[in-house]
Amino acid sequence: MAEPRARGGGENTSATDQRAVKGWLGNLARGSQLWIRSTVAAGTVAGIATIIQMVLLARIIHLGVIDEVPVADLTPLFLGLILAMVVRALGQGFQTRFAARCSEQVRRDARRQLHKHWQATGPVELGQSSAGTLAREWIDHVEALHGYFARFLPQMTLSMIVPLLILALLFWLDWLAGIFLLLSAPLIPLFMALVGMGAEKLNQQHFETISRLSGQFLDKVRGLTTLQLFGQTAGAAELIRKRSDHYRRVTMKTLRMAFLSSAVLEFFASVAIAVIAIYIGFGLLGYITYGPSEDLTLFSGLLILLLAPEFFQPLRTLSQHYHDRAAAMGAGTEILERLETPVNLESTTEMASVEGSQERIELRSVSKNFRSDQLVLRDLTLTIRKGDVIALTGPSGGGKSTLLHLLAGFLAPDAGEIHLFGEAPGTFRFGWLGQKGFLVHGTWADNLRLTTPDASDIAIETALRNVGLGSVLDSRKQGIYSPVSEEGQGLSGGQARRLSLARIFLADYDLILLDEPTAGLDSDSEVFVLEALRKLAVAGKTLIFSTHHQALLTLANRVLLVSGGEVRDA
Amino acid sequence: MRDLKPWLDLIFRRPGRLVVGGVLILATLLSGIGLLAVSGWFITETALVGLLLAAGVAATINLYVPGGAIRFFAVSRTVFRYLERVYNHDTVLRLLTDIRVALFQRLSRASRVRRGELSGAQWLSRLTSDVDSLDTLYLRLIAPTALASLVTLLVVILAAVLFDIGTALLVGLLLVIALVIATVGVYLRTWRLAARQSDRQEELRTAVIEHIEGFSELTAAGRTGKHAAWLMRQAHHVTSEQAKADTRVGWHLAGSHLFVNLSAVLALWAGFVLFQSGSVSGPVLVLLPIALLGLAEVYAMLPDAFGKLGATVASAARLNRDCRDEEKPAATAAPELPPKTAVLAENIAVKHDGYAPLFTRFNLEIEDGDRIGILGHSGSGKSSLADVLAGLLPTAQGRLVCKDCVYLTQKTVLFEDTLRANLLLGSPEASDTELWSMLEQMELAERFAMEPDQLDTWLGSAGSRLSGGEARRVALARVLLNPAPLVILDEPFTGLDAETRTRVSKRMETLLEGRTVVSLAHGPDALPGTDRVIYLSG
């Protein structure tokens, strides 16, 4: 589902969570205060223009019908009326414009926050969540904030301001009519709660049904081939129909109730208008002998009638936007969960007390454990000379990757110090090759310039040839400027890893860390990777890699056995 | 727009429901307008009569008709609104069912080759949102537009009756302008932005996923900040296009509202001229402008819906593309199999579209009851060969005739449904006893006898989770339940430990007695018992 799980007010969200999410949304709103205020201001201008429009309309009708003023004399009023209408339209237009700008800025802020968190989390911890999930948070969940900031939040303020303005005017015109309206909406908050309860339930119910149905549907689509093989597609179609129909009936039962709450709002609005119309009519006829009705004129009577629907309109708009709030709460909960995952990397950069030799990598009594009980590296002290080629070997789960991650600065040690050529991990650029190659949509040049933006065309081509991608490159029409994955010509896993290796060649790093550089490679790629690593070693780079591969072990001039929290020369 | 046609046809297959739903919306709208218009008329009338009464002139007024009408409209607006929402929501859910079923049927007719490219999680989630955008087409777009036009027509007729033709035409003209601004105008100014939106978002998603997958490398190279800044710019681009579309919709809404209001002003002006010449009474003069003001609410739903139309059309186009029927090779009369032969392949070539052929000149003859093993390392084209034998993939050339077959694909596919439903796919008529006995053979009977729901145990993400080996055996059981004379098994024992594999393999000997079996695997120990083994060298 592209939509985030909307579960605002649902059973799974505790009250504290809700408060935290509200707080977070509030902080985002504060960052875009200017735009929110402008939106509300534009909405208020439109509201006031509406009131003026109604006043002029009632005035014109009164003058024309009761006082029988010739129509030509009413021209200034007519012009004023048109002006009010134009101002109202401008107000409405600017309201959406400012609202769109506000939401734009909020989404940018939220994305920035998420990305900052990613950076603080570091690649290792980040790898615990799937790229798809992280992308969904960054794209879809942030998008789900749009309606809340563009529509709901400004409307919330407007649905207080505009009705109060109208109410004030009504009390001035005829306090009894004012009381009618006030009674029909005894307390605006009560109304909002009613609307909210209904809308929230409705939204939740609708959402659950839809997502359950699409789950069922997608499951069948995914297994379509299997269904075809057993000749059961017709049966499955029938099943989709039956299940959908069943859910429809269940959902409709709840919806019939949920719609009642908005019907209540509708009912009060309609009845209030009817009661006011009849009250004014009788007042004008002189049938009502008490209260302010004696002073009623066609002007005030008509104005009250015209303003009554405008009194309810902001509330009705708010109820239409209520689902925006639920969506934002749901998305906010998940984003906040991400932002609140503790990060353990922040200390790394501050640890940068520059000491130790520039010619050595030094680890001093470094310990690292995952969870409190599981010690991965214990009190490790190790020195590696510049230009060494180090192979880390040992059983899987023995701590090879952890050691590499510590050296890379992707993880911070629990105790001890690490200095790489006199600097702290993560403070300088180095080469990293993970088990999965990494490539982006684009040309070969785009992919290599990702890490070395100013590389020349020749350097890029040389780097690609160094990792044995020359033949692939020759088969492409535009050389390094052809897309990496053309139709039907994607890269194999081995080729992707070689592409990543080419980046390292191009960037000319002093230190290169590689996590199992040959694991799972086809024999062609293996040969090229070995050859490339040999070239890097000859060039005097410091290479540290984890491996079980015999050919790689012989490439190393020092083999370290990492096992049971300890590291020793093999 | 032509892309919408098949889906509109589908929607209009329920004309009765659509009309009833439309009538309910119309009744709601007319009640709202009626309530205000009659109230305005009533207040003006009473004001005039009140003045006469105050002046001591004997005047009468019928209070019952307008009073009753006002009360009626107040109640009917609420009731119709409620009925309309319930009824139309039901319609939307029904349409959703219709669309899903139709789409499923069309997808199942479309060729598998295309579907193969389109089975990723991203495609599936996009499919869902595309379907969702179609199911509200009626309620958000078609009904409001049709009703807005109808109500406009009614109001113009009312103007012609109460005032005169000239005024009615002028009012009509302003209303048509308002309607065009709210509908076609919005569509023309937003469709490009809206149609692109979904593609842009998918591109952005790909870029974000790439960013995360390359996070280690980018961090090492000190480039996360730079690359993230680029991502932020891309995201901002998507957002600002959306904001642009939103703003345009907003201005069109305001513009259409303005024209509705202007038509009320025009009606009022023209009304005064008529009033002063004596051809229109005061209350009637008031009625029309107020009714016109009420039209704004009818038009208000339109701009937003038309702002999304571009995206909806793009969704429809994608769905049409994904499930278009591929040209099927003319069904030649299936050549007869020679007696006692289960499979006959002569000189066939196996090839995926756009790739080099995997095999050419492949010959194979399998006699009834034979057990053939086909071995080859991954990437040698085993699974494609199995697909060809099972008829999923057409042969590129040559002649291939096979008996009816049942095929265990390399990928284990179980449905989120009960164990029973999953097994019955293989043999819809099978009794519970047969199912249990097959589970017994696959060493799964104990496992499911322990579940509270037994055969009705729910499988899949929402239900009981099976291990890889268990899931494989359920899939195998499903295939073995099927009585087809030819059985094709692609890596039948994936995920099974060696001991279970030996035991299950032995039992399959008896289960498959008398049937022809073609098994494919990467190594000899992954094959069930065979009479003959073919090695594929890729």
PDB file of N, CA and C in Angstrom, chain B residues 22-71:
ATOM      1  N   GLY B  22     -27.595   8.891  -8.030  1.00  0.00           N
ATOM      2  CA  GLY B  22     -27.630  10.238  -8.584  1.00  0.00           C
ATOM      3  C   GLY B  22     -28.865  10.990  -8.137  1.00  0.00           C
ATOM      4  N   VAL B  23     -30.013  10.301  -8.158  1.00  0.00           N
ATOM      5  CA  VAL B  23     -31.266  10.952  -7.752  1.00  0.00           C
ATOM      6  C   VAL B  23     -31.182  11.382  -6.292  1.00  0.00           C
ATOM      7  N   LEU B  24     -30.563  10.521  -5.468  1.00  0.00           N
ATOM      8  CA  LEU B  24     -30.430  10.887  -4.049  1.00  0.00           C
ATOM      9  C   LEU B  24     -29.549  12.130  -3.880  1.00  0.00           C
ATOM     10  N   ILE B  25     -28.457  12.180  -4.647  1.00  0.00           N
ATOM     11  CA  ILE B  25     -27.600  13.376  -4.562  1.00  0.00           C
ATOM     12  C   ILE B  25     -28.386  14.596  -5.026  1.00  0.00           C
ATOM     13  N   LEU B  26     -29.116  14.422  -6.139  1.00  0.00           N
ATOM     14  CA  LEU B  26     -29.911  15.527  -6.682  1.00  0.00           C
ATOM     15  C   LEU B  26     -30.907  16.017  -5.642  1.00  0.00           C
ATOM     16  N   ALA B  27     -31.579  15.068  -5.004  1.00  0.00           N
ATOM     17  CA  ALA B  27     -32.573  15.440  -3.996  1.00  0.00           C
ATOM     18  C   ALA B  27     -31.915  16.218  -2.865  1.00  0.00           C
ATOM     19  N   THR B  28     -30.698  15.803  -2.484  1.00  0.00           N
ATOM     20  CA  THR B  28     -29.969  16.517  -1.421  1.00  0.00           C
ATOM     21  C   THR B  28     -29.670  17.947  -1.857  1.00  0.00           C
ATOM     22  N   LEU B  29     -29.137  18.061  -3.074  1.00  0.00           N
ATOM     23  CA  LEU B  29     -28.751  19.385  -3.564  1.00  0.00           C
ATOM     24  C   LEU B  29     -29.975  20.291  -3.678  1.00  0.00           C
ATOM     25  N   LEU B  30     -31.053  19.749  -4.283  1.00  0.00           N
ATOM     26  CA  LEU B  30     -32.248  20.572  -4.472  1.00  0.00           C
ATOM     27  C   LEU B  30     -32.866  20.956  -3.132  1.00  0.00           C
ATOM     28  N   SER B  31     -32.812  20.046  -2.166  1.00  0.00           N
ATOM     29  CA  SER B  31     -33.342  20.384  -0.843  1.00  0.00           C
ATOM     30  C   SER B  31     -32.567  21.552  -0.260  1.00  0.00           C
ATOM     31  N   GLY B  32     -31.234  21.510  -0.414  1.00  0.00           N
ATOM     32  CA  GLY B  32     -30.407  22.587   0.130  1.00  0.00           C
ATOM     33  C   GLY B  32     -30.737  23.910  -0.522  1.00  0.00           C
ATOM     34  N   ILE B  33     -30.801  23.894  -1.847  1.00  0.00           N
ATOM     35  CA  ILE B  33     -31.107  25.131  -2.571  1.00  0.00           C
ATOM     36  C   ILE B  33     -32.528  25.579  -2.256  1.00  0.00           C
ATOM     37  N   GLY B  34     -33.439  24.595  -2.238  1.00  0.00           N
ATOM     38  CA  GLY B  34     -34.848  24.896  -1.964  1.00  0.00           C
ATOM     39  C   GLY B  34     -35.022  25.528  -0.598  1.00  0.00           C
ATOM     40  N   LEU B  35     -34.316  24.977   0.379  1.00  0.00           N
ATOM     41  CA  LEU B  35     -34.445  25.500   1.744  1.00  0.00           C
ATOM     42  C   LEU B  35     -34.111  26.985   1.776  1.00  0.00           C
ATOM     43  N   LEU B  36     -33.009  27.360   1.173  1.00  0.00           N
ATOM     44  CA  LEU B  36     -32.591  28.758   1.197  1.00  0.00           C
ATOM     45  C   LEU B  36     -33.502  29.631   0.350  1.00  0.00           C
ATOM     46  N   ALA B  37     -33.833  29.131  -0.852  1.00  0.00           N
ATOM     47  CA  ALA B  37     -34.626  29.944  -1.781  1.00  0.00           C
ATOM     48  C   ALA B  37     -36.012  30.212  -1.220  1.00  0.00           C
ATOM     49  N   VAL B  38     -36.653  29.156  -0.720  1.00  0.00           N
ATOM     50  CA  VAL B  38     -38.000  29.339  -0.168  1.00  0.00           C
ATOM     51  C   VAL B  38     -37.957  30.220   1.070  1.00  0.00           C
ATOM     52  N   SER B  39     -36.904  30.033   1.888  1.00  0.00           N
ATOM     53  CA  SER B  39     -36.771  30.886   3.079  1.00  0.00           C
ATOM     54  C   SER B  39     -36.646  32.344   2.671  1.00  0.00           C
ATOM     55  N   GLY B  40     -35.847  32.602   1.648  1.00  0.00           N
ATOM     56  CA  GLY B  40     -35.690  33.980   1.173  1.00  0.00           C
ATOM     57  C   GLY B  40     -37.004  34.539   0.672  1.00  0.00           C
ATOM     58  N   TRP B  41     -37.692  33.706  -0.082  1.00  0.00           N
ATOM     59  CA  TRP B  41     -38.996  34.131  -0.613  1.00  0.00           C
ATOM     60  C   TRP B  41     -39.948  34.462   0.539  1.00  0.00           C
ATOM     61  N   PHE B  42     -39.961  33.559   1.520  1.00  0.00           N
ATOM     62  CA  PHE B  42     -40.864  33.680   2.661  1.00  0.00           C
ATOM     63  C   PHE B  42     -40.593  34.948   3.459  1.00  0.00           C
ATOM     64  N   ILE B  43     -39.300  35.206   3.708  1.00  0.00           N
ATOM     65  CA  ILE B  43     -38.943  36.379   4.507  1.00  0.00           C
ATOM     66  C   ILE B  43     -39.344  37.665   3.778  1.00  0.00           C
ATOM     67  N   THR B  44     -39.103  37.693   2.472  1.00  0.00           N
ATOM     68  CA  THR B  44     -39.472  38.889   1.711  1.00  0.00           C
ATOM     69  C   THR B  44     -40.994  39.080   1.708  1.00  0.00           C
ATOM     70  N   GLU B  45     -41.684  37.987   1.481  1.00  0.00           N
ATOM     71  CA  GLU B  45     -43.142  38.045   1.456  1.00  0.00           C
ATOM     72  C   GLU B  45     -43.690  38.566   2.799  1.00  0.00           C
ATOM     73  N   THR B  46     -43.172  37.965   3.895  1.00  0.00           N
ATOM     74  CA  THR B  46     -43.672  38.392   5.206  1.00  0.00           C
ATOM     75  C   THR B  46     -43.299  39.830   5.491  1.00  0.00           C
ATOM     76  N   ALA B  47     -42.133  40.265   5.016  1.00  0.00           N
ATOM     77  CA  ALA B  47     -41.731  41.651   5.247  1.00  0.00           C
ATOM     78  C   ALA B  47     -42.705  42.601   4.563  1.00  0.00           C
ATOM     79  N   LEU B  48     -43.059  42.233   3.314  1.00  0.00           N
ATOM     80  CA  LEU B  48     -43.981  43.089   2.567  1.00  0.00           C
ATOM     81  C   LEU B  48     -45.362  43.096   3.212  1.00  0.00           C
ATOM     82  N   VAL B  49     -45.869  41.902   3.538  1.00  0.00           N
ATOM     83  CA  VAL B  49     -47.182  41.804   4.165  1.00  0.00           C
ATOM     84  C   VAL B  49     -47.176  42.488   5.525  1.00  0.00           C
ATOM     85  N   GLY B  50     -46.047  42.295   6.260  1.00  0.00           N
ATOM     86  CA  GLY B  50     -45.927  42.924   7.568  1.00  0.00           C
ATOM     87  C   GLY B  50     -46.051  44.431   7.476  1.00  0.00           C
ATOM     88  N   LEU B  51     -45.424  45.011   6.439  1.00  0.00           N
ATOM     89  CA  LEU B  51     -45.516  46.454   6.254  1.00  0.00           C
ATOM     90  C   LEU B  51     -46.953  46.891   6.014  1.00  0.00           C
ATOM     91  N   LEU B  52     -47.640  46.074   5.164  1.00  0.00           N
ATOM     92  CA  LEU B  52     -49.036  46.399   4.865  1.00  0.00           C
ATOM     93  C   LEU B  52     -49.876  46.330   6.135  1.00  0.00           C
ATOM     94  N   LEU B  53     -49.642  45.226   6.903  1.00  0.00           N
ATOM     95  CA  LEU B  53     -50.405  45.053   8.136  1.00  0.00           C
ATOM     96  C   LEU B  53     -50.142  46.211   9.088  1.00  0.00           C
ATOM     97  N   ALA B  54     -48.866  46.588   9.173  1.00  0.00           N
ATOM     98  CA  ALA B  54     -48.500  47.667  10.085  1.00  0.00           C
ATOM     99  C   ALA B  54     -49.169  48.972   9.645  1.00  0.00           C
ATOM    100  N   ALA B  55     -49.330  49.102   8.311  1.00  0.00           N
ATOM    101  CA  ALA B  55     -49.970  50.304   7.796  1.00  0.00           C
ATOM    102  C   ALA B  55     -51.484  50.216   7.916  1.00  0.00           C
ATOM    103  N   GLY B  56     -51.977  49.095   8.476  1.00  0.00           N
ATOM    104  CA  GLY B  56     -53.397  48.947   8.696  1.00  0.00           C
ATOM    105  C   GLY B  56     -54.160  48.457   7.493  1.00  0.00           C
ATOM    106  N   VAL B  57     -53.441  48.041   6.462  1.00  0.00           N
ATOM    107  CA  VAL B  57     -54.109  47.519   5.274  1.00  0.00           C
ATOM    108  C   VAL B  57     -54.420  46.052   5.507  1.00  0.00           C
ATOM    109  N   ALA B  58     -55.556  45.615   5.138  1.00  0.00           N
ATOM    110  CA  ALA B  58     -55.898  44.204   5.292  1.00  0.00           C
ATOM    111  C   ALA B  58     -55.142  43.402   4.255  1.00  0.00           C
ATOM    112  N   ALA B  59     -54.344  42.486   4.726  1.00  0.00           N
ATOM    113  CA  ALA B  59     -53.579  41.649   3.796  1.00  0.00           C
ATOM    114  C   ALA B  59     -53.540  40.241   4.348  1.00  0.00           C
ATOM    115  N   THR B  60     -53.518  39.274   3.473  1.00  0.00           N
ATOM    116  CA  THR B  60     -53.464  37.887   3.937  1.00  0.00           C
ATOM    117  C   THR B  60     -52.178  37.245   3.407  1.00  0.00           C
ATOM    118  N   ILE B  61     -51.763  36.267   4.111  1.00  0.00           N
ATOM    119  CA  ILE B  61     -50.592  35.506   3.670  1.00  0.00           C
ATOM    120  C   ILE B  61     -50.813  34.041   3.988  1.00  0.00           C
ATOM    121  N   ASN B  62     -50.472  33.205   3.028  1.00  0.00           N
ATOM    122  CA  ASN B  62     -50.563  31.770   3.251  1.00  0.00           C
ATOM    123  C   ASN B  62     -49.273  31.322   3.936  1.00  0.00           C
ATOM    124  N   LEU B  63     -49.374  31.001   5.228  1.00  0.00           N
ATOM    125  CA  LEU B  63     -48.180  30.618   5.971  1.00  0.00           C
ATOM    126  C   LEU B  63     -47.875  29.130   5.849  1.00  0.00           C
ATOM    127  N   TYR B  64     -48.914  28.377   5.501  1.00  0.00           N
ATOM    128  CA  TYR B  64     -48.761  26.925   5.582  1.00  0.00           C
ATOM    129  C   TYR B  64     -47.862  26.358   4.495  1.00  0.00           C
ATOM    130  N   VAL B  65     -48.092  26.806   3.272  1.00  0.00           N
ATOM    131  CA  VAL B  65     -47.291  26.240   2.165  1.00  0.00           C
ATOM    132  C   VAL B  65     -45.805  26.536   2.333  1.00  0.00           C
ATOM    133  N   PRO B  66     -45.395  27.832   2.452  1.00  0.00           N
ATOM    134  CA  PRO B  66     -43.951  28.073   2.612  1.00  0.00           C
ATOM    135  C   PRO B  66     -43.412  27.493   3.910  1.00  0.00           C
ATOM    136  N   GLY B  67     -44.168  27.598   4.978  1.00  0.00           N
ATOM    137  CA  GLY B  67     -43.710  27.055   6.262  1.00  0.00           C
ATOM    138  C   GLY B  67     -43.476  25.563   6.145  1.00  0.00           C
ATOM    139  N   GLY B  68     -44.444  24.897   5.518  1.00  0.00           N
ATOM    140  CA  GLY B  68     -44.318  23.442   5.328  1.00  0.00           C
ATOM    141  C   GLY B  68     -43.138  23.107   4.449  1.00  0.00           C
ATOM    142  N   ALA B  69     -42.968  23.905   3.379  1.00  0.00           N
ATOM    143  CA  ALA B  69     -41.864  23.639   2.455  1.00  0.00           C
ATOM    144  C   ALA B  69     -40.528  23.797   3.165  1.00  0.00           C
ATOM    145  N   ILE B  70     -40.440  24.847   3.987  1.00  0.00           N
ATOM    146  CA  ILE B  70     -39.172  25.075   4.690  1.00  0.00           C
ATOM    147  C   ILE B  70     -38.865  23.890   5.608  1.00  0.00           C
ATOM    148  N   ARG B  71     -39.883  23.472   6.365  1.00  0.00           N
ATOM    149  CA  ARG B  71     -39.661  22.338   7.273  1.00  0.00           C
ATOM    150  C   ARG B  71     -39.309  21.079   6.489  1.00  0.00           C
TER     151      ARG B  71
END
